[in-house]
Amino acid sequence: MSSSVAVYRNIYTEDRFKQTFGSDDNTSESLRLREKLAGRCRCSRRACLHLLRERVPIFNWLPRYRLKKWILGDTIGGLTVGILHIPQGMAFALLTSVAPIFGLYTSFFPVVLYMFFGTGRHVSTGTFAVVSLMTGSVVEQLVPTPLEINSSSTEVADFEAQRIAVASAVALLSGIIMLCMFGLQLGFLSTYLSEPIVKAFTSAAAFHVTISQLQSMLGLRLPRHTGTFSLFKTLASVMENLPHTNMAELLISLLCLAVLVPVKEINMRYRHRLRTPIPVEILTVIIATGVAYASSLDSTYNIEIVGHIPAGFPRPQMPAFHTFPAIAGDTIAITFVGYAVSVSLAMIYADKHGYSIHPNQELLAHGISNTVSSFFTCFPSSATLATTNILESAGGYTQLSGLFTSLVVLIVLLLIGPLFYFLPKAVLACINVTSLRQMFLQFQDLPELWRISKIDFMVWLVTWLSVVVLNVDLGLAIGVVFSMMTVICRTQRAGCSVLGRASNTEIYRPLENHGKCYEVPGVKILTYNGPIYYGNRSFFRDEMSRLLGLTPEKIRSREKARKALEKRERESTVNTVERGIANTSFSSENEFFKSETSASDVQAVLIDCSSVIFIDVAGARLFTQMCTECQKVGVHIYLSNCNESVLKILTSSGLMNYMNPQHIFVTVHDAVMYIQQQKEKPPENTSTVWV
């Protein structure tokens, strides 16, 4: 079934359209800004309650909590995640180069705080492998492991205290940065870490985590390498010391991997059938601890164990403030990574379940979590991939699941913690490696990414190689810079096309892709698919000159011919007046077109600005220059589809001194109809367009 549309209306320039359909509101921008600020600063009970619900979301969702519908899912999901937090917290503490007990603290305090301030209903916060790895690099740089350390409890305790003080300082500074970003409403900055960057970064960081855990899995006592090429330095050190492998710890690692990998695969494949995933990590920890205790593996085979885990609540402790200048650069990278991963996860599950996330509020939530937690000997925290996925799969509905998660961790802290004294560190290393399954599987997205966008594929590849080859921090920076450069290059090389009209319609499309469209005789319609600014003004000028055929030589020759024609016109006018004959049919402009141009030559240039999203001073001056050059060869310039900001800058830059304001039209078709009517008859007050 075919349908048709017929439109009969006046031709609209921008000025005429504004006069007819423009807003009557002439309120100044400064006045509107004052009214907005006055509205925000107005203090009332209602405004205070609204601010409280906005900044502490628990007061917003808790009164509307559906107890019968949601409590079971939140309980099961929270308990499941809490059980998983215990082994992962201790394991990721090893990545941070601190004692395992601090991983349990980091699995408790941020969870409680996020429950009050976070907006992600399915987000599980706590220890995250990538953030822990980056923090561990900072700790190793400032408090490196000595070649020989006295096994006395006092010296070891001092060493561990120095390390956790540095890790807590990173958490505190990260929290302060997030709070400052919240105050400046900079939540949008997370968008600069695009999806290809985040996926490539986490996938490459998974390799760093895996390589760093090899020494624990093999029972090697090696110093941790940091800085550029750290992955290859660590791998070379492990290969060099392979003859010194502790066979008992290697056997423990192989047995753990043989259990963890298949069960995790079962959990993933049958996650829709299983009410809760099999808690294989905590089962492995319990069994390994029991076997190590019963067999005295630490003394018999010299395996490395977790050691003393103090029971009870941690006492408040000041972070190492004096390290702020040394850790500032690394902490900025840690902050952006943690926040970007957290917001990305929150948005994924918010879209899936139909609710909204507030990025700036997430800054406040994670900022408060890291700031407060740092005074209780915690290292930086963020949302975690594995536990968030498990929380959603186990049926969690709201942030209340964090309450049950924190209760599980609290019970371990108060009562059960000391029982993990004989837990082999090789088991925790295996848990670290197997928790990275999702990150390694991101390689499966590469064929589809290549098919969809070659540029995004290159961003992924450059980021991955930079992180793997150089370092986590430096690789991330290179990935972000490269991603931004691709955007700049795309705006610099935006396509410029000639538009043609589809027969008997007001539709105009690029001729290169629509062979059945035709050019309007005497009118060259051009469109530029990008902004016009200092970075691409030369390219824009070259493209326009190429499509119009306006070389400097041609401009000079046409200008010379025009001046000669005008001179002949004046002489002819004087002669005819002296003879008393008025040659009223003679027009210099029309005669110029007839004598110097053929019917196929360009007499008017129409620029479609619908894709020009912004223009700067350099671009506006280029428009003025093009107007002047076209006037020299007798070609008029017309504009159409200009947005308000572009039109405002063009007007402010003085373009209207070189161009008729009535040559700016609402649509391309309005401009074409006007140009054709001007060629056929004298201008009239009212023009119409018929489609």
XYZ file of C-alpha atoms in Angstrom:
691
model
C 0.000 0.000 0.000
C 1.476 3.365 -1.085
C 0.780 6.677 0.590
C 1.465 10.223 -0.498
C 1.808 13.611 1.147
C 1.174 17.062 -0.314
C 2.298 20.280 1.364
C 1.500 23.842 0.273
C 3.018 26.546 2.455
C 5.062 29.708 2.482
C 8.832 29.666 2.063
C 10.428 30.307 5.444
C 13.687 32.039 6.125
C 15.014 31.769 9.672
C 13.904 35.327 10.487
C 10.408 34.812 9.091
C 10.016 31.468 10.882
C 11.030 33.018 14.218
C 8.573 35.865 13.728
C 5.780 33.397 12.994
C 6.507 30.520 15.368
C 9.118 31.874 17.778
C 8.647 32.073 21.531
C 7.324 35.270 23.085
C 9.430 34.693 26.216
C 12.062 37.432 26.181
C 13.359 36.720 29.667
C 17.111 37.142 29.764
C 19.371 34.204 30.477
C 20.818 35.909 33.558
C 17.321 36.420 34.968
C 16.417 32.773 34.377
C 19.685 31.717 36.037
C 18.900 33.880 39.072
C 15.445 32.336 39.317
C 16.935 28.829 39.157
C 19.492 29.575 41.849
C 16.839 31.188 44.023
C 14.674 28.093 43.650
C 17.538 25.800 44.620
C 18.574 27.916 47.589
C 15.059 28.247 48.968
C 14.884 26.506 52.337
C 11.756 24.704 53.449
C 10.808 21.494 55.184
C 9.768 19.958 51.877
C 13.044 20.963 50.204
C 15.066 19.507 53.093
C 13.191 16.200 52.920
C 13.682 16.074 49.157
C 17.414 16.731 49.568
C 17.661 14.040 52.254
C 15.943 11.440 50.048
C 18.092 12.449 47.094
C 21.423 12.309 48.921
C 20.613 9.363 51.231
C 18.545 7.096 48.950
C 17.748 4.559 51.692
C 15.155 7.038 53.018
C 13.567 6.961 49.577
C 13.377 3.219 48.837
C 13.114 1.711 52.339
C 9.629 3.135 53.180
C 8.369 1.649 49.887
C 10.024 -1.707 50.422
C 7.778 -4.666 49.472
C 8.536 -6.983 52.345
C 6.678 -10.110 51.194
C 7.863 -9.868 47.595
C 11.499 -8.856 48.002
C 12.776 -10.030 51.387
C 13.406 -13.649 50.368
C 15.403 -12.711 47.269
C 17.408 -10.086 49.130
C 18.159 -12.542 51.945
C 19.317 -15.373 49.676
C 21.259 -13.041 47.388
C 22.910 -11.220 50.292
C 23.915 -14.401 52.120
C 25.286 -15.935 48.902
C 27.392 -12.885 48.132
C 28.532 -12.680 51.768
C 29.824 -16.253 51.637
C 31.703 -15.416 48.424
C 33.149 -12.215 49.933
C 35.066 -14.172 52.577
C 37.492 -16.064 50.311
C 37.618 -13.311 47.691
C 38.288 -10.617 50.279
C 41.247 -12.535 51.678
C 42.459 -13.423 48.183
C 42.309 -9.875 46.846
C 44.136 -8.665 49.951
C 47.137 -10.620 48.644
C 46.876 -8.636 45.380
C 46.954 -5.445 47.454
C 50.078 -6.729 49.273
C 48.427 -6.555 52.703
C 47.335 -9.166 55.225
C 44.136 -11.142 54.435
C 42.229 -9.685 57.413
C 42.185 -6.273 55.712
C 40.382 -7.815 52.753
C 37.614 -8.890 55.138
C 37.395 -5.354 56.539
C 37.109 -4.009 52.970
C 34.321 -6.513 52.318
C 32.339 -5.136 55.272
C 32.475 -1.345 55.638
C 31.965 -0.279 51.984
C 29.019 -2.703 51.677
C 27.219 -1.109 54.633
C 27.892 2.450 53.476
C 26.830 1.801 49.881
C 23.536 0.402 51.153
C 22.741 3.874 52.560
C 24.061 6.094 49.754
C 24.083 4.010 46.543
C 21.435 3.999 43.810
C 22.307 0.622 42.248
C 19.864 -1.981 43.536
C 21.875 -4.932 42.230
C 25.399 -3.576 42.800
C 27.688 -5.524 45.119
C 30.643 -3.516 46.397
C 33.824 -4.686 48.036
C 37.213 -5.882 46.829
C 37.838 -5.854 43.067
C 40.798 -7.609 41.439
C 41.858 -4.766 39.121
C 41.624 -2.054 41.789
C 43.451 -4.313 44.269
C 46.209 -4.976 41.738
C 46.685 -1.246 41.054
C 46.699 -0.473 44.784
C 49.181 -3.286 45.386
C 51.580 -1.701 42.882
C 51.511 1.537 44.882
C 52.061 -0.325 48.146
C 55.015 -2.255 46.716
C 56.624 0.936 45.430
C 56.432 2.722 48.792
C 56.869 -0.264 51.136
C 58.795 -2.917 49.183
C 59.264 -6.381 50.600
C 62.737 -6.623 52.172
C 64.989 -9.434 51.008
C 65.311 -10.680 54.552
C 62.767 -9.952 57.243
C 62.950 -11.061 60.828
C 60.168 -13.483 61.574
C 59.581 -11.873 64.967
C 56.002 -10.810 65.448
C 56.958 -7.181 66.206
C 58.885 -6.592 62.973
C 56.289 -8.346 60.839
C 53.490 -6.371 62.515
C 55.298 -3.075 61.856
C 55.831 -4.045 58.223
C 52.144 -4.932 57.764
C 51.088 -1.715 59.522
C 53.160 0.378 57.111
C 51.619 -1.370 54.131
C 48.006 -1.050 55.221
C 48.646 2.597 56.120
C 49.669 3.260 52.515
C 46.726 1.256 51.120
C 44.345 3.154 53.431
C 45.861 6.439 52.275
C 45.078 5.456 48.671
C 41.487 4.702 49.720
C 41.178 8.019 51.557
C 42.588 10.086 48.703
C 40.406 8.192 46.216
C 37.348 8.954 48.352
C 38.292 12.637 48.600
C 38.711 12.847 44.809
C 35.278 11.289 44.301
C 33.683 13.687 46.781
C 35.303 16.638 45.002
C 34.021 15.304 41.674
C 30.567 15.008 43.226
C 30.724 18.602 44.424
C 31.635 19.716 40.892
C 28.992 17.404 39.352
C 31.619 15.571 37.261
C 29.838 12.246 37.063
C 29.852 12.522 33.279
C 33.640 12.029 33.214
C 33.118 8.286 33.461
C 31.896 8.403 29.860
C 35.463 9.023 28.702
C 36.179 5.409 29.635
C 34.236 3.875 26.770
C 33.045 0.281 26.747
C 35.949 -0.953 24.530
C 38.433 0.723 26.886
C 36.890 -0.764 30.038
C 36.653 -4.263 28.552
C 40.162 -4.204 27.115
C 41.589 -2.766 30.332
C 39.951 -5.342 32.610
C 40.891 -8.185 30.255
C 44.528 -7.076 30.135
C 44.602 -6.482 33.886
C 43.431 -10.083 34.315
C 46.725 -11.185 32.740
C 48.645 -9.074 35.258
C 46.680 -10.645 38.110
C 47.264 -14.170 36.806
C 51.015 -13.687 36.328
C 51.360 -12.056 39.746
C 49.719 -15.086 41.393
C 52.015 -17.657 39.788
C 54.643 -17.300 42.499
C 52.096 -18.072 45.235
C 50.730 -21.030 43.292
C 54.230 -22.414 42.808
C 55.443 -21.660 46.334
C 58.134 -19.203 45.216
C 59.236 -16.372 47.503
C 59.943 -13.616 44.964
C 59.818 -9.807 45.178
C 56.907 -8.166 43.345
C 57.841 -6.144 40.260
C 56.197 -2.784 39.535
C 56.434 -0.130 36.828
C 56.661 -0.579 33.059
C 57.074 -4.107 31.652
C 56.262 -5.491 35.111
C 54.352 -8.436 33.630
C 57.368 -9.629 31.663
C 59.738 -9.021 34.573
C 57.526 -11.111 36.856
C 57.190 -13.861 34.255
C 60.952 -13.948 33.689
C 61.570 -14.116 37.446
C 59.114 -17.016 37.811
C 60.658 -18.913 34.906
C 64.126 -18.376 36.317
C 63.115 -19.777 39.722
C 61.047 -22.729 38.482
C 63.609 -25.229 39.840
C 62.830 -23.927 43.341
C 59.114 -24.721 43.075
C 57.528 -26.068 46.250
C 55.934 -29.290 44.983
C 53.434 -29.384 47.856
C 52.076 -25.930 47.014
C 52.034 -26.798 43.306
C 49.966 -29.914 44.088
C 47.588 -27.850 46.257
C 47.185 -25.330 43.415
C 46.472 -28.036 40.825
C 43.885 -29.693 43.064
C 42.179 -26.359 43.771
C 42.071 -25.465 40.077
C 40.706 -28.914 39.275
C 37.818 -28.236 41.664
C 37.223 -24.512 41.144
C 37.226 -24.371 37.333
C 34.637 -27.128 36.634
C 32.296 -26.059 39.440
C 32.433 -22.418 38.341
C 31.622 -23.564 34.811
C 28.630 -25.486 36.164
C 27.501 -22.390 38.077
C 27.688 -20.324 34.897
C 26.005 -22.791 32.540
C 23.185 -23.721 34.899
C 22.737 -20.380 36.650
C 19.077 -20.225 35.561
C 18.326 -23.637 37.077
C 20.301 -23.238 40.303
C 18.506 -21.217 42.982
C 21.902 -20.173 44.331
C 25.341 -20.928 42.872
C 27.440 -23.639 44.511
C 29.696 -21.837 47.059
C 32.769 -23.650 45.826
C 35.225 -20.969 47.011
C 34.258 -21.108 50.679
C 34.038 -24.909 50.561
C 37.549 -25.053 49.097
C 38.818 -22.693 51.800
C 37.267 -24.759 54.599
C 38.529 -28.091 53.242
C 42.028 -26.763 52.497
C 42.277 -25.229 55.970
C 41.203 -28.492 57.594
C 43.671 -30.570 55.559
C 46.539 -28.162 56.224
C 45.799 -28.176 59.956
C 45.459 -31.965 60.185
C 48.612 -32.639 58.153
C 50.742 -29.766 59.520
C 51.611 -28.818 55.943
C 53.217 -25.541 56.999
C 55.887 -27.212 59.096
C 56.230 -30.458 57.134
C 56.413 -29.053 53.586
C 57.141 -25.388 54.326
C 54.026 -24.108 52.588
C 53.006 -20.492 53.126
C 49.841 -20.052 55.192
C 47.659 -17.052 56.014
C 48.666 -16.983 59.673
C 47.031 -15.111 62.515
C 43.702 -13.428 61.747
C 42.612 -11.295 64.695
C 39.031 -11.621 65.857
C 36.900 -8.582 66.583
C 36.138 -5.195 65.135
C 39.063 -3.114 63.790
C 40.106 -0.056 65.732
C 40.105 3.283 63.863
C 43.552 4.070 62.506
C 44.910 7.093 60.648
C 46.123 6.476 57.078
C 49.604 7.568 56.016
C 48.826 11.203 55.120
C 52.474 11.951 54.334
C 52.319 9.634 51.304
C 49.681 11.747 49.488
C 52.185 13.495 47.144
C 53.722 10.141 46.165
C 50.429 8.323 45.552
C 48.423 11.144 43.936
C 49.011 10.154 40.287
C 48.296 6.453 40.800
C 45.268 7.213 42.964
C 43.645 9.291 40.199
C 43.887 6.299 37.860
C 42.538 3.953 40.558
C 39.647 6.355 41.199
C 38.622 6.551 37.564
C 38.863 2.804 37.045
C 36.879 1.980 40.175
C 34.204 4.567 39.430
C 33.894 3.674 35.739
C 33.519 -0.042 36.477
C 31.014 0.656 39.260
C 28.824 2.975 37.169
C 29.002 0.690 34.130
C 27.839 -2.294 36.183
C 25.108 -0.261 37.867
C 23.797 0.989 34.518
C 23.819 -2.478 32.947
C 21.571 -3.929 35.639
C 19.487 -0.746 35.911
C 18.656 -0.977 32.189
C 17.902 -4.668 32.561
C 15.467 -4.158 35.460
C 13.978 -0.824 34.409
C 15.208 1.761 36.913
C 17.612 4.696 36.706
C 21.092 5.327 38.077
C 22.390 8.756 39.090
C 26.128 8.950 38.248
C 26.765 11.928 40.527
C 25.074 10.182 43.464
C 27.262 7.137 42.742
C 30.268 9.425 43.129
C 28.977 10.439 46.550
C 28.264 6.832 47.564
C 31.676 5.450 46.573
C 33.414 8.593 47.833
C 31.886 8.212 51.295
C 32.535 4.443 51.249
C 36.243 4.862 50.535
C 36.723 7.882 52.802
C 35.093 6.398 55.896
C 36.477 2.883 55.299
C 40.034 4.189 55.047
C 39.980 5.006 58.772
C 39.204 1.345 59.528
C 42.265 -0.071 57.719
C 40.503 -0.737 54.395
C 42.004 -0.434 50.933
C 40.105 1.009 47.899
C 36.806 -0.663 47.028
C 34.406 -0.591 44.092
C 31.616 -2.595 42.551
C 32.743 -6.102 41.610
C 31.886 -8.060 38.484
C 31.548 -11.550 39.942
C 29.570 -10.760 43.094
C 27.241 -8.324 41.290
C 26.410 -10.995 38.736
C 25.816 -13.569 41.485
C 23.664 -11.144 43.498
C 21.375 -10.560 40.531
C 21.266 -14.256 39.610
C 20.454 -15.256 43.210
C 17.366 -13.050 43.203
C 18.480 -9.826 44.887
C 16.013 -6.960 44.474
C 17.289 -3.959 46.437
C 20.232 -2.537 48.347
C 18.928 -4.321 51.471
C 20.812 -7.417 50.303
C 23.949 -5.573 51.448
C 22.720 -5.886 55.028
C 22.774 -9.697 54.856
C 26.121 -9.655 53.046
C 27.692 -7.535 55.762
C 26.188 -9.748 58.501
C 27.943 -12.819 57.061
C 31.279 -10.974 56.923
C 30.730 -9.573 60.423
C 30.192 -13.070 61.865
C 33.474 -14.166 60.295
C 35.266 -11.102 61.672
C 33.964 -11.579 65.202
C 33.978 -15.356 65.545
C 35.313 -17.468 62.680
C 38.312 -15.479 61.395
C 41.003 -17.066 63.596
C 40.027 -20.537 62.334
C 41.574 -19.705 58.917
C 45.069 -19.588 60.443
C 46.268 -22.659 58.490
C 44.710 -21.659 55.139
C 47.406 -22.033 52.396
C 48.006 -18.854 50.407
C 48.157 -20.988 47.259
C 44.406 -21.583 47.661
C 43.753 -17.844 47.740
C 45.924 -17.411 44.637
C 43.817 -20.009 42.813
C 40.636 -18.207 43.876
C 42.092 -14.991 42.467
C 42.861 -16.575 39.104
C 39.537 -18.384 38.710
C 37.578 -15.242 39.649
C 38.849 -13.639 36.424
C 36.867 -15.963 34.157
C 34.490 -13.239 32.942
C 37.364 -10.928 32.096
C 39.120 -13.535 29.976
C 35.876 -14.369 28.171
C 35.690 -10.795 26.864
C 37.908 -11.940 23.989
C 34.774 -13.529 22.543
C 33.388 -10.051 21.831
C 36.219 -9.149 19.445
C 34.768 -10.642 16.197
C 31.481 -8.806 16.722
C 33.321 -5.593 17.629
C 35.353 -5.856 14.401
C 32.151 -6.337 12.413
C 30.396 -3.374 14.011
C 33.221 -0.817 14.224
C 36.826 -1.148 13.098
C 37.750 1.987 15.066
C 36.380 0.622 18.351
C 38.243 -2.614 17.639
C 41.488 -0.624 17.297
C 40.733 1.189 20.583
C 40.268 -2.207 22.271
C 43.487 -3.598 20.770
C 45.651 -0.545 21.570
C 44.370 -0.408 25.159
C 44.893 -4.144 25.698
C 48.420 -4.147 24.283
C 49.368 -0.997 26.223
C 48.169 -2.433 29.532
C 49.799 -5.827 28.963
C 53.107 -4.572 27.574
C 53.635 -1.408 29.621
C 51.677 -1.206 32.854
C 48.137 -0.965 34.157
C 48.170 2.804 34.846
C 50.144 3.865 31.785
C 48.223 1.498 29.514
C 44.900 2.935 30.665
C 46.103 6.479 29.986
C 47.263 5.484 26.497
C 43.907 3.831 25.809
C 41.962 6.946 26.852
C 44.196 9.267 24.805
C 43.989 7.004 21.752
C 40.200 6.797 22.068
C 39.905 10.583 22.235
C 42.255 10.935 19.270
C 39.973 8.708 17.178
C 37.089 11.045 17.985
C 39.153 14.099 17.041
C 40.326 12.459 13.810
C 36.757 11.564 12.891
C 35.636 15.173 13.357
C 38.665 16.399 11.415
C 37.913 14.112 8.476
C 34.130 14.309 8.462
C 32.678 13.690 5.027
C 31.530 16.497 2.741
C 28.897 15.491 0.178
C 26.919 16.951 -2.702
C 23.174 16.571 -2.239
C 20.695 15.781 -4.981
C 16.929 15.961 -5.014
C 14.657 12.935 -5.297
C 12.176 13.598 -8.119
C 8.900 15.260 -7.081
C 9.874 15.339 -3.398
C 11.472 17.691 -0.904
C 13.997 14.942 0.022
C 17.708 15.573 -0.597
C 20.329 12.845 -0.290
C 24.061 12.458 -1.101
C 24.522 11.748 -4.807
C 27.329 9.275 -4.137
C 24.875 6.874 -2.496
C 21.698 7.768 -4.407
C 22.310 7.659 -8.143
C 18.681 8.370 -9.057
C 18.668 11.734 -7.307
C 19.585 14.737 -9.467
C 21.396 18.013 -8.904
C 19.275 21.147 -9.047
C 20.502 23.106 -12.114
C 22.736 26.012 -11.196
C 22.661 25.166 -7.468
C 25.348 23.213 -5.659
C 23.923 21.791 -2.410
C 26.634 20.747 0.032
C 26.478 19.120 3.454
C 29.263 18.638 6.000
C 28.814 15.823 8.536
C 30.633 17.247 11.521
C 31.493 20.362 13.511
C 33.533 23.167 11.951
C 36.300 24.313 14.279
C 39.987 25.227 14.303
C 41.040 21.585 14.008
C 39.280 20.856 10.712
C 38.730 24.253 9.113
C 41.486 23.627 6.540
C 40.005 20.265 5.589
C 36.527 21.814 5.337
C 37.850 24.584 3.087
C 39.728 22.132 0.849
C 36.646 19.908 0.490
C 34.407 22.855 -0.364
C 36.926 24.211 -2.887
C 37.235 20.774 -4.498
C 33.497 20.265 -4.837
C 32.918 23.808 -6.115
C 36.040 23.891 -8.287
C 37.119 27.203 -6.753
C 40.886 27.332 -7.047
C 42.740 30.614 -6.330
C 43.582 30.915 -10.045
C 39.936 30.482 -11.056
C 38.808 33.027 -8.468
C 41.275 35.597 -9.804
C 40.339 35.004 -13.454
C 36.597 35.113 -12.748
C 37.011 38.260 -10.661
C 39.012 39.902 -13.457
C 36.355 38.944 -16.016
C 33.606 40.288 -13.757
C 35.323 43.631 -13.341
C 35.803 43.901 -17.113
C 32.137 43.097 -17.661
C 31.067 45.722 -15.118
C 33.231 48.273 -16.899
C 31.602 47.450 -20.270
C 28.200 47.677 -18.591
C 28.885 51.184 -17.298
C 30.112 52.328 -20.697
C 27.082 50.799 -22.429
C 24.720 52.441 -19.925
C 26.298 55.884 -20.524
C 25.987 55.494 -24.314
C 22.347 54.421 -24.218
C 21.414 57.257 -21.846
C 23.160 59.822 -24.088
C 21.065 58.573 -27.044
C 17.934 58.797 -24.896
C 17.386 55.062 -24.852
C 16.970 53.330 -21.505
C 18.045 49.688 -21.712
C 15.954 48.500 -18.780
C 16.313 44.854 -19.686
C 20.026 44.916 -19.103
C 21.142 43.505 -15.775
C 24.772 43.222 -14.879
C 24.274 40.137 -12.757
C 22.097 38.290 -15.267
C 24.364 39.311 -18.152
C 27.348 38.030 -16.213
C 25.690 34.670 -15.690
C 24.730 34.458 -19.369
C 28.037 35.544 -20.822
C 30.514 33.914 -18.440
C 28.665 30.838 -17.244
C 26.854 28.049 -18.908
C 23.652 26.485 -17.693
C 25.650 23.760 -15.939
C 27.869 26.193 -13.971
C 27.248 26.924 -10.310
C 25.350 30.150 -9.722
C 24.407 29.530 -6.059
C 25.886 27.454 -3.247
C 23.545 26.099 -0.581
C 25.187 24.683 2.560
C 23.057 22.282 4.602
C 24.140 22.823 8.232
C 21.915 20.133 9.755
C 24.956 18.006 10.695
C 27.082 20.914 11.929
C 26.587 20.498 15.678
C 28.853 23.422 16.636
C 31.167 25.999 15.136
C 33.915 28.111 16.685
C 35.371 31.522 15.826
C 37.829 30.034 13.319
C 35.006 28.218 11.529
C 32.828 31.349 11.491
C 35.651 33.387 9.963
C 36.076 30.690 7.337
C 32.405 31.128 6.380
C 32.994 34.873 5.987
C 36.046 34.218 3.823
C 34.111 31.768 1.641
C 31.301 34.305 1.200
C 33.792 36.915 0.014
C 35.463 34.523 -2.444
C 32.141 33.323 -3.870
C 30.957 36.899 -4.335
C 34.104 37.605 -6.341
C 33.032 34.988 -8.901
C 29.358 35.943 -8.835
C 28.148 33.023 -6.726
C 25.718 33.588 -3.846
C 25.866 31.524 -0.639
C 22.743 30.263 1.131
C 22.443 28.399 4.424
C 19.783 26.033 5.755
C 19.020 23.913 8.842
C 21.281 25.923 11.161
C 20.813 25.189 14.846
C 20.506 28.078 17.276
C 24.072 27.981 18.620
C 25.645 27.803 15.143
C 23.456 30.642 13.866
C 24.251 32.765 16.911
C 28.025 32.407 16.444
C 27.803 33.098 12.698
C 25.748 36.221 13.342
C 28.012 37.453 16.147
C 31.117 36.963 14.000
C 29.836 39.487 11.432
C 28.841 37.068 8.654
C 25.693 39.099 7.960
C 27.911 41.970 6.757
C 28.884 39.795 3.801
C 25.705 37.780 3.371
C 22.043 38.632 3.024
C 20.217 37.588 6.248
C 17.291 36.553 4.047
C 19.505 33.832 2.532
C 19.282 31.653 5.651
C 16.421 29.178 5.397
C 14.673 26.688 7.636
C 15.065 23.717 5.249
C 17.023 22.852 2.124
C 13.846 22.745 0.062
C 12.842 26.267 1.144
C 16.192 27.559 -0.061
C 15.988 25.691 -3.399
C 12.474 26.973 -4.108
C 13.564 30.527 -3.299
C 16.624 30.314 -5.583
C 14.558 28.902 -8.457
C 11.894 31.601 -8.070
C 14.570 34.310 -8.066
C 15.900 32.992 -11.380
C 12.452 32.838 -12.974
C 10.822 36.105 -11.807
C 11.469 39.236 -9.723
C 11.262 38.869 -5.906
C 7.826 39.101 -4.343
C 6.734 39.670 -0.796
C 5.117 36.255 -0.511
C 6.587 33.018 -1.845
C 5.227 29.534 -1.575
C 6.657 26.057 -1.674
C 4.781 23.146 -3.253
C 5.791 19.550 -2.723
